[in-house]
Amino acid sequence: MPYDEDRLITAPDDPEAPRRMARMRELGLTSRPDQEFDQFAARLAQITGAPYAMVNFVGDQEQYFAGLYTPSNSATSSALEAAQASAHGSPGRTMALDHGFCPHVVVRRKALVLDDVCDYPRFAGNPVVDKLGIRSYLGAPLIDRTGTALGTVCVIANEPRPWGRAGLETIKSMAAELMTLVQERADQLASANRQRYP
C-alpha cells in the first residue's frame, strides 16, 4: 500500500468512481450545499441522537457533504472546519478521500457500524480520529436503482456509542428514504427537461 508523508494512505481502492461520477451528473447531484439535504441531516441527527450527521457524496477526488448537521458553537465543529481548511485551503463541506469512513462504505456497498473506531485497527489510524476526535461512526451507502453507490448517510460522535441493531436498521432505513428523495428529484428534472425540449 502506498505511503504519503510518513503515513499510510487510508482511502480504499475505488474502481467504480468514474461510473459514480457519471451517474451523479445524470441525477443532477452537484457539489453545493442543498437545503433539503441539510434538513435531512438534521433529522438524522435528531433520530439517532448523534451530534453530527451528513449526506455525503463521494467523488473521484474528494467527498462532499451536500447535507450537513453540526452543533453550533462547538469546539469539534471548529475542529472539523480547521481540518477541512488544512486539507483544502478554506473551511467548507469537502474532505479528502483518505479522511473518514464514508469512502469505505461506498466501496464495500454495506453499512458500517463502529461503536468505537479505536477497537478496529483498520479504522483507528484514520486521520479524522486524531484531527477531529471522532470515536464513533454509523453509515450506510446510498445505492440508486441502477446499482450505483453514490455516497452515504452517516452520523458521527466524539465518544464511543453502542449503536446496536436499532442503529443499523435506522441508518439503512434513512439511506433508503434519501434515495427515494433523490430519485423523485431526478424524475422531476427529467420530466421538466422533456417538457422544455419535446
PDB file of C-alpha atoms in Angstrom:
ATOM      1  CA  MET A   1       0.000   0.000   0.000  1.00  0.00           C
ATOM      2  CA  PRO A   2       1.399   3.463  -0.860  1.00  0.00           C
ATOM      3  CA  TYR A   3       2.626   5.963   1.685  1.00  0.00           C
ATOM      4  CA  ASP A   4       2.214   9.728   1.789  1.00  0.00           C
ATOM      5  CA  GLU A   5       4.232  11.988   4.076  1.00  0.00           C
ATOM      6  CA  ASP A   6       5.110   9.214   6.528  1.00  0.00           C
ATOM      7  CA  ARG A   7       1.607   7.895   6.927  1.00  0.00           C
ATOM      8  CA  LEU A   8      -0.344   5.087   5.383  1.00  0.00           C
ATOM      9  CA  ILE A   9      -2.904   6.182   2.800  1.00  0.00           C
ATOM     10  CA  THR A  10      -6.256   5.025   4.110  1.00  0.00           C
ATOM     11  CA  ALA A  11      -8.513   5.680   1.092  1.00  0.00           C
ATOM     12  CA  PRO A  12      -9.820   2.402  -0.344  1.00  0.00           C
ATOM     13  CA  ASP A  13      -9.273   1.402  -3.977  1.00  0.00           C
ATOM     14  CA  ASP A  14     -12.361   2.614  -5.851  1.00  0.00           C
ATOM     15  CA  PRO A  15     -12.710   1.302  -9.422  1.00  0.00           C
ATOM     16  CA  GLU A  16     -16.364   2.439  -9.579  1.00  0.00           C
ATOM     17  CA  ALA A  17     -15.535   6.168  -9.260  1.00  0.00           C
ATOM     18  CA  PRO A  18     -15.958   7.066 -12.978  1.00  0.00           C
ATOM     19  CA  ARG A  19     -19.342   5.314 -13.152  1.00  0.00           C
ATOM     20  CA  ARG A  20     -20.436   7.009  -9.927  1.00  0.00           C
ATOM     21  CA  MET A  21     -19.430  10.456 -11.188  1.00  0.00           C
ATOM     22  CA  ALA A  22     -21.390   9.947 -14.426  1.00  0.00           C
ATOM     23  CA  ARG A  23     -24.450   8.758 -12.502  1.00  0.00           C
ATOM     24  CA  MET A  24     -24.328  11.737 -10.118  1.00  0.00           C
ATOM     25  CA  ARG A  25     -24.326  14.067 -13.145  1.00  0.00           C
ATOM     26  CA  GLU A  26     -27.346  12.201 -14.579  1.00  0.00           C
ATOM     27  CA  LEU A  27     -29.178  12.622 -11.270  1.00  0.00           C
ATOM     28  CA  GLY A  28     -28.338  16.326 -11.015  1.00  0.00           C
ATOM     29  CA  LEU A  29     -26.282  15.886  -7.833  1.00  0.00           C
ATOM     30  CA  THR A  30     -23.747  18.687  -7.552  1.00  0.00           C
ATOM     31  CA  SER A  31     -21.034  19.830  -5.174  1.00  0.00           C
ATOM     32  CA  ARG A  32     -23.022  22.528  -3.462  1.00  0.00           C
ATOM     33  CA  PRO A  33     -24.995  22.728  -0.227  1.00  0.00           C
ATOM     34  CA  ASP A  34     -28.560  21.522  -0.522  1.00  0.00           C
ATOM     35  CA  GLN A  35     -31.114  22.835   1.951  1.00  0.00           C
ATOM     36  CA  GLU A  36     -33.278  19.726   1.689  1.00  0.00           C
ATOM     37  CA  PHE A  37     -30.260  17.508   2.400  1.00  0.00           C
ATOM     38  CA  ASP A  38     -29.257  19.759   5.320  1.00  0.00           C
ATOM     39  CA  GLN A  39     -32.754  19.291   6.768  1.00  0.00           C
ATOM     40  CA  PHE A  40     -32.459  15.546   6.223  1.00  0.00           C
ATOM     41  CA  ALA A  41     -29.098  15.518   8.066  1.00  0.00           C
ATOM     42  CA  ALA A  42     -30.629  17.472  10.958  1.00  0.00           C
ATOM     43  CA  ARG A  43     -33.463  14.938  11.211  1.00  0.00           C
ATOM     44  CA  LEU A  44     -30.962  12.072  11.059  1.00  0.00           C
ATOM     45  CA  ALA A  45     -29.001  13.612  13.949  1.00  0.00           C
ATOM     46  CA  GLN A  46     -32.189  14.021  15.955  1.00  0.00           C
ATOM     47  CA  ILE A  47     -33.358  10.439  15.334  1.00  0.00           C
ATOM     48  CA  THR A  48     -30.006   8.880  16.232  1.00  0.00           C
ATOM     49  CA  GLY A  49     -29.052  11.317  18.996  1.00  0.00           C
ATOM     50  CA  ALA A  50     -25.734  11.967  17.250  1.00  0.00           C
ATOM     51  CA  PRO A  51     -24.084  15.394  17.319  1.00  0.00           C
ATOM     52  CA  TYR A  52     -23.070  15.262  13.627  1.00  0.00           C
ATOM     53  CA  ALA A  53     -24.876  13.931  10.571  1.00  0.00           C
ATOM     54  CA  MET A  54     -24.102  14.078   6.880  1.00  0.00           C
ATOM     55  CA  VAL A  55     -25.432  13.345   3.424  1.00  0.00           C
ATOM     56  CA  ASN A  56     -22.136  12.632   1.715  1.00  0.00           C
ATOM     57  CA  PHE A  57     -21.487  12.140  -1.997  1.00  0.00           C
ATOM     58  CA  VAL A  58     -18.128  10.540  -2.748  1.00  0.00           C
ATOM     59  CA  GLY A  59     -16.403  11.858  -5.853  1.00  0.00           C
ATOM     60  CA  ASP A  60     -13.269  10.735  -7.623  1.00  0.00           C
ATOM     61  CA  GLN A  61     -11.085  13.380  -5.943  1.00  0.00           C
ATOM     62  CA  GLU A  62     -12.874  14.182  -2.672  1.00  0.00           C
ATOM     63  CA  GLN A  63     -16.063  13.676  -0.714  1.00  0.00           C
ATOM     64  CA  TYR A  64     -18.715  16.357  -0.471  1.00  0.00           C
ATOM     65  CA  PHE A  65     -21.240  16.929   2.341  1.00  0.00           C
ATOM     66  CA  ALA A  66     -24.307  18.073   0.391  1.00  0.00           C
ATOM     67  CA  GLY A  67     -26.241  17.750   3.643  1.00  0.00           C
ATOM     68  CA  LEU A  68     -24.553  18.616   6.919  1.00  0.00           C
ATOM     69  CA  TYR A  69     -25.651  18.978  10.506  1.00  0.00           C
ATOM     70  CA  THR A  70     -23.202  20.120  13.199  1.00  0.00           C
ATOM     71  CA  PRO A  71     -23.914  21.559  16.638  1.00  0.00           C
ATOM     72  CA  SER A  72     -23.381  25.312  16.690  1.00  0.00           C
ATOM     73  CA  ASN A  73     -20.591  26.915  18.724  1.00  0.00           C
ATOM     74  CA  SER A  74     -18.881  23.589  19.276  1.00  0.00           C
ATOM     75  CA  ALA A  75     -15.161  23.072  19.670  1.00  0.00           C
ATOM     76  CA  THR A  76     -15.391  19.995  17.451  1.00  0.00           C
ATOM     77  CA  SER A  77     -17.335  21.931  14.833  1.00  0.00           C
ATOM     78  CA  SER A  78     -14.383  24.324  14.760  1.00  0.00           C
ATOM     79  CA  ALA A  79     -12.037  21.329  14.553  1.00  0.00           C
ATOM     80  CA  LEU A  80     -13.999  19.994  11.565  1.00  0.00           C
ATOM     81  CA  GLU A  81     -13.626  23.329   9.782  1.00  0.00           C
ATOM     82  CA  ALA A  82      -9.925  23.527  10.697  1.00  0.00           C
ATOM     83  CA  ALA A  83      -9.248  20.030   9.331  1.00  0.00           C
ATOM     84  CA  GLN A  84     -11.068  20.868   6.132  1.00  0.00           C
ATOM     85  CA  ALA A  85      -9.198  24.156   5.842  1.00  0.00           C
ATOM     86  CA  SER A  86      -5.836  22.425   6.212  1.00  0.00           C
ATOM     87  CA  ALA A  87      -6.741  19.931   3.506  1.00  0.00           C
ATOM     88  CA  HIS A  88      -8.486  22.294   1.110  1.00  0.00           C
ATOM     89  CA  GLY A  89      -7.451  25.869   1.862  1.00  0.00           C
ATOM     90  CA  SER A  90     -10.782  27.055   3.235  1.00  0.00           C
ATOM     91  CA  PRO A  91     -13.498  25.758   5.543  1.00  0.00           C
ATOM     92  CA  GLY A  92     -16.295  24.023   3.742  1.00  0.00           C
ATOM     93  CA  ARG A  93     -18.049  20.803   3.015  1.00  0.00           C
ATOM     94  CA  THR A  94     -15.300  18.859   1.307  1.00  0.00           C
ATOM     95  CA  MET A  95     -12.962  16.289   2.759  1.00  0.00           C
ATOM     96  CA  ALA A  96     -10.131  14.229   1.295  1.00  0.00           C
ATOM     97  CA  LEU A  97     -10.924  10.646   0.341  1.00  0.00           C
ATOM     98  CA  ASP A  98      -8.463   9.314   2.924  1.00  0.00           C
ATOM     99  CA  HIS A  99     -10.274  11.177   5.728  1.00  0.00           C
ATOM    100  CA  GLY A 100     -13.236   9.467   7.317  1.00  0.00           C
ATOM    101  CA  PHE A 101     -15.041   6.222   6.771  1.00  0.00           C
ATOM    102  CA  CYS A 102     -17.607   7.010   4.047  1.00  0.00           C
ATOM    103  CA  PRO A 103     -15.340   6.032   1.113  1.00  0.00           C
ATOM    104  CA  HIS A 104     -15.049   2.581   2.713  1.00  0.00           C
ATOM    105  CA  VAL A 105     -18.841   2.310   2.967  1.00  0.00           C
ATOM    106  CA  VAL A 106     -19.210   3.225  -0.704  1.00  0.00           C
ATOM    107  CA  VAL A 107     -16.629   0.686  -1.868  1.00  0.00           C
ATOM    108  CA  ARG A 108     -17.983  -2.044   0.450  1.00  0.00           C
ATOM    109  CA  ARG A 109     -21.592  -1.199  -0.525  1.00  0.00           C
ATOM    110  CA  LYS A 110     -22.635  -2.123   3.031  1.00  0.00           C
ATOM    111  CA  ALA A 111     -23.486  -0.258   6.194  1.00  0.00           C
ATOM    112  CA  LEU A 112     -20.630   0.247   8.625  1.00  0.00           C
ATOM    113  CA  VAL A 113     -21.122   0.327  12.391  1.00  0.00           C
ATOM    114  CA  LEU A 114     -18.149   1.422  14.501  1.00  0.00           C
ATOM    115  CA  ASP A 115     -19.188   1.732  18.138  1.00  0.00           C
ATOM    116  CA  ASP A 116     -15.602   2.735  18.957  1.00  0.00           C
ATOM    117  CA  VAL A 117     -13.266   3.248  15.997  1.00  0.00           C
ATOM    118  CA  CYS A 118     -10.291   2.566  18.269  1.00  0.00           C
ATOM    119  CA  ASP A 119     -11.419  -1.069  18.518  1.00  0.00           C
ATOM    120  CA  TYR A 120     -10.772  -1.548  14.781  1.00  0.00           C
ATOM    121  CA  PRO A 121      -7.096  -1.298  13.731  1.00  0.00           C
ATOM    122  CA  ARG A 122      -8.091  -0.762  10.099  1.00  0.00           C
ATOM    123  CA  PHE A 123     -10.027   2.397  11.013  1.00  0.00           C
ATOM    124  CA  ALA A 124      -8.301   3.606  14.199  1.00  0.00           C
ATOM    125  CA  GLY A 125      -5.448   5.171  12.206  1.00  0.00           C
ATOM    126  CA  ASN A 126      -7.738   7.257  10.011  1.00  0.00           C
ATOM    127  CA  PRO A 127      -6.772  10.965  10.122  1.00  0.00           C
ATOM    128  CA  VAL A 128     -10.187  12.027  11.461  1.00  0.00           C
ATOM    129  CA  VAL A 129      -9.636  10.093  14.675  1.00  0.00           C
ATOM    130  CA  ASP A 130      -6.745  12.318  15.787  1.00  0.00           C
ATOM    131  CA  LYS A 131      -7.614  15.522  13.897  1.00  0.00           C
ATOM    132  CA  LEU A 132     -11.312  15.629  14.787  1.00  0.00           C
ATOM    133  CA  GLY A 133     -11.541  13.296  17.754  1.00  0.00           C
ATOM    134  CA  ILE A 134     -14.075  11.040  16.044  1.00  0.00           C
ATOM    135  CA  ARG A 135     -14.659   7.925  18.107  1.00  0.00           C
ATOM    136  CA  SER A 136     -17.907   6.532  16.750  1.00  0.00           C
ATOM    137  CA  TYR A 137     -19.384   6.168  13.240  1.00  0.00           C
ATOM    138  CA  LEU A 138     -22.586   4.811  11.736  1.00  0.00           C
ATOM    139  CA  GLY A 139     -23.095   4.991   7.972  1.00  0.00           C
ATOM    140  CA  ALA A 140     -24.992   3.339   5.131  1.00  0.00           C
ATOM    141  CA  PRO A 141     -24.461   3.527   1.365  1.00  0.00           C
ATOM    142  CA  LEU A 142     -26.730   5.443  -0.964  1.00  0.00           C
ATOM    143  CA  ILE A 143     -27.354   2.961  -3.783  1.00  0.00           C
ATOM    144  CA  ASP A 144     -29.572   4.095  -6.624  1.00  0.00           C
ATOM    145  CA  ARG A 145     -31.834   1.960  -8.802  1.00  0.00           C
ATOM    146  CA  THR A 146     -29.017   1.310 -11.303  1.00  0.00           C
ATOM    147  CA  GLY A 147     -26.978  -0.271  -8.507  1.00  0.00           C
ATOM    148  CA  THR A 148     -24.523   2.624  -8.310  1.00  0.00           C
ATOM    149  CA  ALA A 149     -23.251   3.541  -4.839  1.00  0.00           C
ATOM    150  CA  LEU A 150     -23.292   7.364  -4.805  1.00  0.00           C
ATOM    151  CA  GLY A 151     -22.298   8.167  -1.240  1.00  0.00           C
ATOM    152  CA  THR A 152     -23.572   7.730   2.283  1.00  0.00           C
ATOM    153  CA  VAL A 153     -25.769   8.970   5.034  1.00  0.00           C
ATOM    154  CA  CYS A 154     -23.836   8.867   8.274  1.00  0.00           C
ATOM    155  CA  VAL A 155     -23.597  10.076  11.835  1.00  0.00           C
ATOM    156  CA  ILE A 156     -20.518  10.531  13.997  1.00  0.00           C
ATOM    157  CA  ALA A 157     -19.809  11.173  17.645  1.00  0.00           C
ATOM    158  CA  ASN A 158     -16.781  12.132  19.715  1.00  0.00           C
ATOM    159  CA  GLU A 159     -17.277   9.352  22.224  1.00  0.00           C
ATOM    160  CA  PRO A 160     -17.974   5.629  21.811  1.00  0.00           C
ATOM    161  CA  ARG A 161     -21.623   4.858  21.074  1.00  0.00           C
ATOM    162  CA  PRO A 162     -23.320   1.468  21.228  1.00  0.00           C
ATOM    163  CA  TRP A 163     -25.361   1.855  18.006  1.00  0.00           C
ATOM    164  CA  GLY A 164     -26.622  -1.743  18.126  1.00  0.00           C
ATOM    165  CA  ARG A 165     -29.089  -3.419  15.791  1.00  0.00           C
ATOM    166  CA  ALA A 166     -31.509  -0.495  16.127  1.00  0.00           C
ATOM    167  CA  GLY A 167     -28.862   1.940  14.915  1.00  0.00           C
ATOM    168  CA  LEU A 168     -28.009  -0.268  11.956  1.00  0.00           C
ATOM    169  CA  GLU A 169     -31.648  -0.609  10.923  1.00  0.00           C
ATOM    170  CA  THR A 170     -32.212   3.135  11.358  1.00  0.00           C
ATOM    171  CA  ILE A 171     -29.264   4.174   9.185  1.00  0.00           C
ATOM    172  CA  LYS A 172     -30.219   1.686   6.454  1.00  0.00           C
ATOM    173  CA  SER A 173     -33.813   2.908   6.516  1.00  0.00           C
ATOM    174  CA  MET A 174     -32.697   6.537   6.321  1.00  0.00           C
ATOM    175  CA  ALA A 175     -30.432   5.734   3.363  1.00  0.00           C
ATOM    176  CA  ALA A 176     -33.370   4.159   1.521  1.00  0.00           C
ATOM    177  CA  GLU A 177     -35.531   7.179   2.334  1.00  0.00           C
ATOM    178  CA  LEU A 178     -32.917   9.575   0.976  1.00  0.00           C
ATOM    179  CA  MET A 179     -32.529   7.560  -2.226  1.00  0.00           C
ATOM    180  CA  THR A 180     -36.287   7.796  -2.766  1.00  0.00           C
ATOM    181  CA  LEU A 181     -35.974  11.578  -2.437  1.00  0.00           C
ATOM    182  CA  VAL A 182     -33.006  11.682  -4.860  1.00  0.00           C
ATOM    183  CA  GLN A 183     -34.876   9.571  -7.421  1.00  0.00           C
ATOM    184  CA  GLU A 184     -38.039  11.692  -7.152  1.00  0.00           C
ATOM    185  CA  ARG A 185     -35.977  14.819  -7.757  1.00  0.00           C
ATOM    186  CA  ALA A 186     -34.235  13.206 -10.743  1.00  0.00           C
ATOM    187  CA  ASP A 187     -37.590  12.132 -12.210  1.00  0.00           C
ATOM    188  CA  GLN A 188     -38.935  15.688 -11.825  1.00  0.00           C
ATOM    189  CA  LEU A 189     -35.833  17.077 -13.537  1.00  0.00           C
ATOM    190  CA  ALA A 190     -36.172  14.610 -16.418  1.00  0.00           C
ATOM    191  CA  SER A 191     -39.872  15.455 -16.776  1.00  0.00           C
ATOM    192  CA  ALA A 192     -39.141  19.197 -16.821  1.00  0.00           C
ATOM    193  CA  ASN A 193     -36.456  18.649 -19.481  1.00  0.00           C
ATOM    194  CA  ARG A 194     -38.851  16.618 -21.639  1.00  0.00           C
ATOM    195  CA  GLN A 195     -41.435  19.420 -21.440  1.00  0.00           C
ATOM    196  CA  ARG A 196     -38.817  22.045 -22.255  1.00  0.00           C
ATOM    197  CA  TYR A 197     -37.305  20.064 -25.140  1.00  0.00           C
ATOM    198  CA  PRO A 198     -40.127  17.860 -26.559  1.00  0.00           C
TER     199      PRO A 198
END
